[in-house]
mmCIF file of C-alpha atoms in Angstrom:
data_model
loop_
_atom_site.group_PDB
_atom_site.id
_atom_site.type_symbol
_atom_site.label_atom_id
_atom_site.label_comp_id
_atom_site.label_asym_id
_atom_site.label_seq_id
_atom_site.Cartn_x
_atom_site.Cartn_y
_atom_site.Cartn_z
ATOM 1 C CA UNK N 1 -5.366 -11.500 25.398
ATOM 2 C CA UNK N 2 -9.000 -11.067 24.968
ATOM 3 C CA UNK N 3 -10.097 -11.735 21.405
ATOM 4 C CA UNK N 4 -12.477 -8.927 21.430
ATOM 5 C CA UNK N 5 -10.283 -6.409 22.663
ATOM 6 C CA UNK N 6 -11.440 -3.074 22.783
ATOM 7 C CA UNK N 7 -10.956 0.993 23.767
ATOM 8 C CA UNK N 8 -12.774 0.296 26.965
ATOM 9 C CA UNK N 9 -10.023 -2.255 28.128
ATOM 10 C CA UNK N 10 -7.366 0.259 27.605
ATOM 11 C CA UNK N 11 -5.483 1.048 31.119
ATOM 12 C CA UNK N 12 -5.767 4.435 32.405
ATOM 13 C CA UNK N 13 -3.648 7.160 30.462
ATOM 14 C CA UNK N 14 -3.851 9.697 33.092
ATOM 15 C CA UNK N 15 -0.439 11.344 33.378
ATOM 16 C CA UNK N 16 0.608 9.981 30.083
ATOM 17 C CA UNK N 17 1.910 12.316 27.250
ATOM 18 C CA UNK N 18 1.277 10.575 23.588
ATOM 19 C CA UNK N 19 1.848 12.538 20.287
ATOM 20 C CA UNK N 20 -0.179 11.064 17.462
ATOM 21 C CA UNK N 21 0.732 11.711 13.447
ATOM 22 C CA UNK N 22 -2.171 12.277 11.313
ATOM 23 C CA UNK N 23 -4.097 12.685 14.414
ATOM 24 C CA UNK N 24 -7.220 14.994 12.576
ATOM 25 C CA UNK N 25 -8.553 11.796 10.434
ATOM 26 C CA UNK N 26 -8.703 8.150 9.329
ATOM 27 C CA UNK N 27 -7.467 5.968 12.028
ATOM 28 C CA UNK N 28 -5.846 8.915 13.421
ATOM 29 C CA UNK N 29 -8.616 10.283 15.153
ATOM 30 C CA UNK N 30 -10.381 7.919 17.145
ATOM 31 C CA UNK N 31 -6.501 7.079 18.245
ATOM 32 C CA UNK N 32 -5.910 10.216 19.430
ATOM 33 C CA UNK N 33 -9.634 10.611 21.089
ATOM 34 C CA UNK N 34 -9.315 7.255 22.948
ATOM 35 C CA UNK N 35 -6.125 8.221 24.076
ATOM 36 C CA UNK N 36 -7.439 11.730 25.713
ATOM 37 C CA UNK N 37 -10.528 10.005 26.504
ATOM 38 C CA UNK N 38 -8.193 7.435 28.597
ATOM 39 C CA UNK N 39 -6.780 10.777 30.706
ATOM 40 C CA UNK N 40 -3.610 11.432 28.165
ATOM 41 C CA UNK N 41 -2.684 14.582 27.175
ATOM 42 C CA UNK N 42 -2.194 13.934 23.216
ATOM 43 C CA UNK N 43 -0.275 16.494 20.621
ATOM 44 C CA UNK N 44 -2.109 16.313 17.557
ATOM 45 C CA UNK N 45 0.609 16.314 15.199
ATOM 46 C CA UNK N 46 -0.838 17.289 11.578
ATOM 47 C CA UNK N 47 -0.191 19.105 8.310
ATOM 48 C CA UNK N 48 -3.606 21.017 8.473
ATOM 49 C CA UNK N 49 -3.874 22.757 12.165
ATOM 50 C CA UNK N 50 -6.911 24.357 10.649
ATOM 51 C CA UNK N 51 -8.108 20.500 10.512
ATOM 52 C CA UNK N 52 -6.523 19.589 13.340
ATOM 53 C CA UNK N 53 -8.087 22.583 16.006
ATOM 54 C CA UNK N 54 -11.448 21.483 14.237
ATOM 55 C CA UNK N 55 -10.635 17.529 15.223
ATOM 56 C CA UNK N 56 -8.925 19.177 18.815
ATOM 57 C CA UNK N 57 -12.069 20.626 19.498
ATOM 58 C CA UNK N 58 -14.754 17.568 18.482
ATOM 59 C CA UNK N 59 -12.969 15.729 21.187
ATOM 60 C CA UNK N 60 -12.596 18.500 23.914
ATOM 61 C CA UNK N 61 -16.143 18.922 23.506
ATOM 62 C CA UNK N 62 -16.756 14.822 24.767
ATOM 63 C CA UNK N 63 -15.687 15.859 28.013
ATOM 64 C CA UNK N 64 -12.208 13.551 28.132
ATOM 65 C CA UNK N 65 -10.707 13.179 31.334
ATOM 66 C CA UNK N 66 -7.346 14.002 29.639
ATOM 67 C CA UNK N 67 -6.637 16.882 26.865
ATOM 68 C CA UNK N 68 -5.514 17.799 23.260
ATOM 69 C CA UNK N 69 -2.886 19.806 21.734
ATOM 70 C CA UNK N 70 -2.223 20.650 18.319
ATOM 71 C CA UNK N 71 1.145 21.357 16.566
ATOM 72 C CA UNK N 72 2.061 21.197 13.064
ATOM 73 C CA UNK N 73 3.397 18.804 11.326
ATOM 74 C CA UNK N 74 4.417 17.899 7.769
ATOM 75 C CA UNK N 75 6.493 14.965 7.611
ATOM 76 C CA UNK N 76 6.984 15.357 3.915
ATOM 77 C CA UNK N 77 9.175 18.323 4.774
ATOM 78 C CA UNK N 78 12.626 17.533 7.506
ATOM 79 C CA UNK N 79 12.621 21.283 8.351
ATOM 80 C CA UNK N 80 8.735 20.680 9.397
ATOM 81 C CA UNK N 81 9.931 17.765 11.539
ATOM 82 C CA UNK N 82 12.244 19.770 13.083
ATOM 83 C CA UNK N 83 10.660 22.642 14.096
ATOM 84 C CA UNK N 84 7.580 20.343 15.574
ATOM 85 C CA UNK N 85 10.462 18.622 17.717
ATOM 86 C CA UNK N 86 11.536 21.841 18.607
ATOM 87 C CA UNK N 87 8.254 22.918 19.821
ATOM 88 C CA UNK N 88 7.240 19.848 21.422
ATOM 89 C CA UNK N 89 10.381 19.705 23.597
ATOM 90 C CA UNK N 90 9.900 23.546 24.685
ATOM 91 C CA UNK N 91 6.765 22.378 25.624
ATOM 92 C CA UNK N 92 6.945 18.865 27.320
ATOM 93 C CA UNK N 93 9.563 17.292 29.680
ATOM 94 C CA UNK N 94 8.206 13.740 28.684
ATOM 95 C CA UNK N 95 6.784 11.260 26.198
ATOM 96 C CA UNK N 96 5.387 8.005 26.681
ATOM 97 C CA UNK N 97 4.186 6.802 23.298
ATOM 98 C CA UNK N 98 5.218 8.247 20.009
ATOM 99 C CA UNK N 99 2.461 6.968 17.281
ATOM 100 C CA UNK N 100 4.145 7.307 13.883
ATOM 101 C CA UNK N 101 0.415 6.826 12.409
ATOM 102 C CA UNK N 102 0.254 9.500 9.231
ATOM 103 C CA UNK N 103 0.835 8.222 5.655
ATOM 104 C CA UNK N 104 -0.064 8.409 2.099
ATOM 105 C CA UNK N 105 -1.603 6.021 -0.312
ATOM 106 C CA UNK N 106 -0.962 5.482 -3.824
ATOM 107 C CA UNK N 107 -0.702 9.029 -4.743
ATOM 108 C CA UNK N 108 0.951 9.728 -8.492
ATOM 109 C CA UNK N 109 4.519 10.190 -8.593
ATOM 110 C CA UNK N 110 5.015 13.299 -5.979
ATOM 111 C CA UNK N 111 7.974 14.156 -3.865
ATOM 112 C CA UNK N 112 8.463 15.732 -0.791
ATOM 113 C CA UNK N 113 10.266 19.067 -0.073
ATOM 114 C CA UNK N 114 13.826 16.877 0.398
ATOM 115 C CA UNK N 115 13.153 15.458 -2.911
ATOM 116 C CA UNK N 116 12.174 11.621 -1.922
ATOM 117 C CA UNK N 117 9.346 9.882 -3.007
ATOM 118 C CA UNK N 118 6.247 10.773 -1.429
ATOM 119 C CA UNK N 119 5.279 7.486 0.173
ATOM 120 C CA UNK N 120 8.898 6.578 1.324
ATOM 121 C CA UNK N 121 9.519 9.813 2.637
ATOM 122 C CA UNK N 122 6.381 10.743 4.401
ATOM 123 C CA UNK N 123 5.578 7.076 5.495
ATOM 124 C CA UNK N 124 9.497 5.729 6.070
ATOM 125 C CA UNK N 125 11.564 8.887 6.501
ATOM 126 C CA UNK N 126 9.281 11.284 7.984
ATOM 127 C CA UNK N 127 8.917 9.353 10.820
ATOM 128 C CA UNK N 128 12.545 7.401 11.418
ATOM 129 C CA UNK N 129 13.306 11.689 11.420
ATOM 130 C CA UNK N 130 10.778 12.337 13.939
ATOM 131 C CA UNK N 131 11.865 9.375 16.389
ATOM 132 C CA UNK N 132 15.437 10.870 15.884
ATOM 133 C CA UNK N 133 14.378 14.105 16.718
ATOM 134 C CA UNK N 134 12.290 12.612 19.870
ATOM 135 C CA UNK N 135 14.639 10.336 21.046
ATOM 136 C CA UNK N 136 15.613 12.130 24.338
ATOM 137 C CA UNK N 137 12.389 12.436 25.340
ATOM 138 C CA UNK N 138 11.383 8.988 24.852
ATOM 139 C CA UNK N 139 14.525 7.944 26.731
ATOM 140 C CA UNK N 140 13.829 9.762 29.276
ATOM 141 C CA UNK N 141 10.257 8.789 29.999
ATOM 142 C CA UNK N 142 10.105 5.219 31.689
ATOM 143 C CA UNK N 143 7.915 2.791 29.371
ATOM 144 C CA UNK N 144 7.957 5.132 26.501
ATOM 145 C CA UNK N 145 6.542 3.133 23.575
ATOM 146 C CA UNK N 146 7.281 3.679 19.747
ATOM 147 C CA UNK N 147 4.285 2.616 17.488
ATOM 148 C CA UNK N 148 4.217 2.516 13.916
ATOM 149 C CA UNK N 149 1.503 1.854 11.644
ATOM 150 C CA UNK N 150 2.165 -0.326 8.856
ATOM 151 C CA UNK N 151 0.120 -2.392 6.818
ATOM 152 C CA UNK N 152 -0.791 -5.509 4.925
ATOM 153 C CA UNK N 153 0.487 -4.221 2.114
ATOM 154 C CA UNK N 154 4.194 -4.746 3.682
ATOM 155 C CA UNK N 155 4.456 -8.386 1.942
ATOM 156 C CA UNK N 156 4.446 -6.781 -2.010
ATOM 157 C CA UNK N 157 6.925 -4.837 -0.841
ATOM 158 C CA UNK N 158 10.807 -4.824 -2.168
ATOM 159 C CA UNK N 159 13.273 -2.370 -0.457
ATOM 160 C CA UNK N 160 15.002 -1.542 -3.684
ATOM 161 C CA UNK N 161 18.848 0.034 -2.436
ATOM 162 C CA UNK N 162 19.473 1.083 -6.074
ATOM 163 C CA UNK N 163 15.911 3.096 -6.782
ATOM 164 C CA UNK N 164 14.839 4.272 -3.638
ATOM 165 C CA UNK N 165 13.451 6.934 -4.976
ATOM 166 C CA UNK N 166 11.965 5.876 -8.138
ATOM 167 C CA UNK N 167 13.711 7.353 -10.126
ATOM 168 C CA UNK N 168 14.440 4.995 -13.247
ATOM 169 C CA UNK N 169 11.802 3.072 -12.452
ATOM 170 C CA UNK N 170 8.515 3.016 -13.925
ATOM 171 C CA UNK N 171 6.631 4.135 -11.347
ATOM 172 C CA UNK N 172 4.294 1.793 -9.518
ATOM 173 C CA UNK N 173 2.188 3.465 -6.323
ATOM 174 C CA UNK N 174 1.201 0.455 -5.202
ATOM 175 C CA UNK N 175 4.883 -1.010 -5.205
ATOM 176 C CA UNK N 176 6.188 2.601 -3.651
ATOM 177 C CA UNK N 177 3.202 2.364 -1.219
ATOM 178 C CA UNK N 178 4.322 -1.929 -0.198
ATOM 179 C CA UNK N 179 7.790 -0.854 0.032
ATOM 180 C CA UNK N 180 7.332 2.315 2.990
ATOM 181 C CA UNK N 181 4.924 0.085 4.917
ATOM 182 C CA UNK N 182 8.192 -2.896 4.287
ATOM 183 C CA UNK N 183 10.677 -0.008 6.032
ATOM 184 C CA UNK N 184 7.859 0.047 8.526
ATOM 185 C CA UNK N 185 8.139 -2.956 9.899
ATOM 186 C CA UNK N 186 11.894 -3.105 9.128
ATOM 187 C CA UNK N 187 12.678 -0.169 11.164
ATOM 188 C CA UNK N 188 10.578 -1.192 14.087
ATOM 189 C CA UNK N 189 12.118 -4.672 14.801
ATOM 190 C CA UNK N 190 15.661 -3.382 14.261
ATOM 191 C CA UNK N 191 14.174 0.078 16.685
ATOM 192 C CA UNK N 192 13.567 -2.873 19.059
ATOM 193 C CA UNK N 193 16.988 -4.795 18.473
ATOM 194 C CA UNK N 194 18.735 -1.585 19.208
ATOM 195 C CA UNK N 195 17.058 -0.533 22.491
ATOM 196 C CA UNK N 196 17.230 -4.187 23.473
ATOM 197 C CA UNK N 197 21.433 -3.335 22.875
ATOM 198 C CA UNK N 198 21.087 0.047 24.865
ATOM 199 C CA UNK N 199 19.504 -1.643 27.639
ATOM 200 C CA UNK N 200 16.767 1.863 27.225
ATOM 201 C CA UNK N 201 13.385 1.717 28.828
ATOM 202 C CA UNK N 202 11.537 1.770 25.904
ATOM 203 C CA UNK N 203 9.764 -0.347 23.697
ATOM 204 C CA UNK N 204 8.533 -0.617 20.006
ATOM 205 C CA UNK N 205 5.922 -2.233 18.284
ATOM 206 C CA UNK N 206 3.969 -1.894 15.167
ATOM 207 C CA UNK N 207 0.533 -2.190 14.077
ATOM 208 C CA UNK N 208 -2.100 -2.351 10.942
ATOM 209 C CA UNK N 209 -5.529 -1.362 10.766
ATOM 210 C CA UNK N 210 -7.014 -4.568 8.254
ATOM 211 C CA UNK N 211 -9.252 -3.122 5.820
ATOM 212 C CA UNK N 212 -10.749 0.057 7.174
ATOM 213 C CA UNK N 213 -12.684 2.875 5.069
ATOM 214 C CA UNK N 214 -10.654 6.188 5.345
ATOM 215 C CA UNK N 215 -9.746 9.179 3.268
ATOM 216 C CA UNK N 216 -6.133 7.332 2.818
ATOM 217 C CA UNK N 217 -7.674 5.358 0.559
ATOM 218 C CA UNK N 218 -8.646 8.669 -1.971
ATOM 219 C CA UNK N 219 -5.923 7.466 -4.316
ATOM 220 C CA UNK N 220 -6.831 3.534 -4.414
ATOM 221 C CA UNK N 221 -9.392 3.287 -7.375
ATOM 222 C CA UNK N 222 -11.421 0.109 -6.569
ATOM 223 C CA UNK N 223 -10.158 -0.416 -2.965
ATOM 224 C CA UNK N 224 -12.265 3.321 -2.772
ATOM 225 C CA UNK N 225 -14.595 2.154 -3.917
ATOM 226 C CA UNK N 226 -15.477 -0.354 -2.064
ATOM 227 C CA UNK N 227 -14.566 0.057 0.995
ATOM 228 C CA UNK N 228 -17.782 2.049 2.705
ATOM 229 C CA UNK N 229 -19.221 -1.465 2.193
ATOM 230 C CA UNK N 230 -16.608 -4.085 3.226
ATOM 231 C CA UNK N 231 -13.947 -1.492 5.239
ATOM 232 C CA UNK N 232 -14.008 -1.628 9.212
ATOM 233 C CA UNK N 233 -14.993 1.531 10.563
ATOM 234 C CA UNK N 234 -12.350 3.954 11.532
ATOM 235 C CA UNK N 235 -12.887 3.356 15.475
ATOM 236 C CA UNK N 236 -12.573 -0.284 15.011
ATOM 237 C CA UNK N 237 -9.719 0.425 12.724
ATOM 238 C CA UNK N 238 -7.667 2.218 15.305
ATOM 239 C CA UNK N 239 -8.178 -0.765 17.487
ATOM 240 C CA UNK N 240 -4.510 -2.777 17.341
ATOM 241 C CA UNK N 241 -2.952 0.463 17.508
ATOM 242 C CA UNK N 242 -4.701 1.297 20.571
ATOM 243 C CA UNK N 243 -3.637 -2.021 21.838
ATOM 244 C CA UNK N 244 -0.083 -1.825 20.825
ATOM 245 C CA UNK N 245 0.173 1.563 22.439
ATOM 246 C CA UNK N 246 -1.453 0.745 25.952
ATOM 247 C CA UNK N 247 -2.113 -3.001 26.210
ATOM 248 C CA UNK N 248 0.561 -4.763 29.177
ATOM 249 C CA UNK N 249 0.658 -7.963 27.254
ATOM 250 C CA UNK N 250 2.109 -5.694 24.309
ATOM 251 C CA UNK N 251 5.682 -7.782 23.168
ATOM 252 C CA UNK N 252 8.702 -5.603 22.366
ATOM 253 C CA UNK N 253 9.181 -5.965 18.599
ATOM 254 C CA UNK N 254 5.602 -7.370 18.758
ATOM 255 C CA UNK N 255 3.209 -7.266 15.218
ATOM 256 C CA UNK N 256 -0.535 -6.505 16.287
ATOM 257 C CA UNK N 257 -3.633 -6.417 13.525
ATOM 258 C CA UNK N 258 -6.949 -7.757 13.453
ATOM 259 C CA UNK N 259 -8.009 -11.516 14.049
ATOM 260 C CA UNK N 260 -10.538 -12.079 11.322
ATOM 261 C CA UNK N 261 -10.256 -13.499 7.809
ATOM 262 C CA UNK N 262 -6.568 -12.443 6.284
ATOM 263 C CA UNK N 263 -6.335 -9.656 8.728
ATOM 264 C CA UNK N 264 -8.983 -7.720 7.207
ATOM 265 C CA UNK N 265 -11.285 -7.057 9.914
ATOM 266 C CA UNK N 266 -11.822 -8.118 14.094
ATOM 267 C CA UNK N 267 -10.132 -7.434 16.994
ATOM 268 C CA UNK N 268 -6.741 -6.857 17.836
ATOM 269 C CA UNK N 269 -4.088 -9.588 18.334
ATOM 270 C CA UNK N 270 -0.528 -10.372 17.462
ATOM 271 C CA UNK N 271 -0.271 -11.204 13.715
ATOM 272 C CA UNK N 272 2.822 -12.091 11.747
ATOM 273 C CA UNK N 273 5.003 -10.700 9.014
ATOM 274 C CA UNK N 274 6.711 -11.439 5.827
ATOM 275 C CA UNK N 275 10.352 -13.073 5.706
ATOM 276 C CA UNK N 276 11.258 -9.645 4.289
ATOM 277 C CA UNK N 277 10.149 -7.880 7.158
ATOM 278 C CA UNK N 278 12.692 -10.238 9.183
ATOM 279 C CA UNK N 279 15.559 -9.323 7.211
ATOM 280 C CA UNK N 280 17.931 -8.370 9.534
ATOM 281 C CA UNK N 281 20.776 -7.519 6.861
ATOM 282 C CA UNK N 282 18.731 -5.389 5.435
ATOM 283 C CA UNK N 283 17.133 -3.539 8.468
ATOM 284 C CA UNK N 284 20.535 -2.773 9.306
ATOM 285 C CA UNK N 285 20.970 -1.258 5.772
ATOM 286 C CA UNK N 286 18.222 0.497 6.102
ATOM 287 C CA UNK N 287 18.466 2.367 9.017
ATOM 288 C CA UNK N 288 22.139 3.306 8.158
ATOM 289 C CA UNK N 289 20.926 4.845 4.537
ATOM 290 C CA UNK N 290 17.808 6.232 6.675
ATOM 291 C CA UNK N 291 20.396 8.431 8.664
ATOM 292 C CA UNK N 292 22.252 9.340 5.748
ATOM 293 C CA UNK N 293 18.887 10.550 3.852
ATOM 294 C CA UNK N 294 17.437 12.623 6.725
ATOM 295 C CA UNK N 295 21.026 13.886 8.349
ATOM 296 C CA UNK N 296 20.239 12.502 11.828
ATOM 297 C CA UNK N 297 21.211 9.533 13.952
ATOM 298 C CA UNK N 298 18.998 7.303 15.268
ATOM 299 C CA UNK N 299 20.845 5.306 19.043
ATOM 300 C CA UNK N 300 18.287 4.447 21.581
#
């Protein structure tokens, strides 16, 4: 692999149908663009569709060789989740890469319509729901890929069986925030164990932007604040997941964030992960309290 991997070494996309979380900012966005810019056709899946025609249209308006769609999507709320699987099935016979890329950052204590906490649910459950609900498309598409965001932030992280939820805890964003980006990684090594099992054409990976300078950030205080001098731009940003998505050398279960100084900056390449994140005990926990919380089951 190339240690200054970028968008223009992505393969051709032509053909390829890609649904991207988040898809109208942060990282999102140049993800998405790349991806239609690459011949894909890409569902914008976002909360906002006012935001996300706006974002649809900046990027029709480059002249891609592939296209953009928006549907809504609010994975703070199951029902939304559904209904956007719903749609997106009507719609589309196939899907080759499933980007789980929308989250939430150190918000105040908040909970989604199902009642979990906001970063678990949007940033764990919101998407383990979605893959459920996308799960015979994926299967059915040769190659399909599963990428998940996570983030450095994974290794102060504590999956925490008896307070899930925070709710006799004090509550600590930046813990809540360390332990959705653990499940993250959790979830897509034991994704990968299971479709290993199923012998299923698929693969999944996961990915972290390093320290890039995005309206995620809105919540952080200090990290804020400095971040439109010492955060990547968003473009650069998107990079590993770009990689992950499209890149052949791409390993199943594979880890991919920058190369520079504690991942915090550079150009993609395969990083490593905390012992936690390895926990194969508790993956397996995990995804069996996962299907419990959001009523589906999850068998590549």
């Amino acid at each position: 692999m190339s240690s200054k991997w970028t968008a223009s070494d992505m393969p051709d996309q032509s053909g390829r149908v890609a649904v991207v979380t988040g898809a109208n900012t942060g990282i999102g966005l140049p993800t998405a663009a790349e991806l239609a810019r690459h011949g894909a056709r890409v569902v914008m899946a976002c909360r906002s569709e006012e935001k996300a025609r706006a974002a649809a249209d900046r990027i029709a308006a480059e002249g891609v060789a592939g296209s953009v769609d928006v549907l809504r999507l609010d994975l703070a709320d199951l029902a939304s989740v559904g209904s956007f699987a719903d749609a997106f099935r009507s719609r589309f016979d196939r899907l080759d890469l499933l980007i789980n890329n929308a989250g939430v950052m150190w918000p105040p204590l908040s909970r989604t319509a199902d009642g979990f906490e906001l970063q678990f649910g949007t940033n764990h459950l919101g998407h383990f729901a979605l893959t459920a609900r996308l799960l015979d498309r994926l299967r059915e598409t040769a190659g399909a890929r599963v990428i998940t965001v996570a983030s450095v932030s994974h290794r102060f992280g504590a999956i925490d069986f008896d307070d899930l939820q925070w709710r006799s805890r004090r509550y600590r964003p930046n813990r809540a925030y360390g332990q959705s980006k653990l499940a993250n990684l959790l979830f897509t090594y034991e994704l990968q164990r299971r479709i290993d099992r199923a012998g299923a054409r698929m693969l999944a990976a996961a990915a972290h932007p390093g320290f890039t300078g995005t309206d995620l950030q809105r919540h952080a205080g200090f990290v804020r604040l400095v971040s439109p001098w010492f955060g990547m731009e968003p473009w650069q940003g998107a990079l590993p997941t770009l990689f992950a998505a499209t890149a052949g050398e791409v390993a199943p279960g594979g880890y991919y964030g920058p190369d520079g100084l504690g991942e915090t900056r550079g150009y993609p390449r395969r990083v490593g992960s905390s012992a936690a994140s390895r926990d194969r005990a508790v993956a397996e926990r995990l995804w069996g309290v996962s299907e419990a919380l959001v009523g589906l089951p999850l068998a590549p």
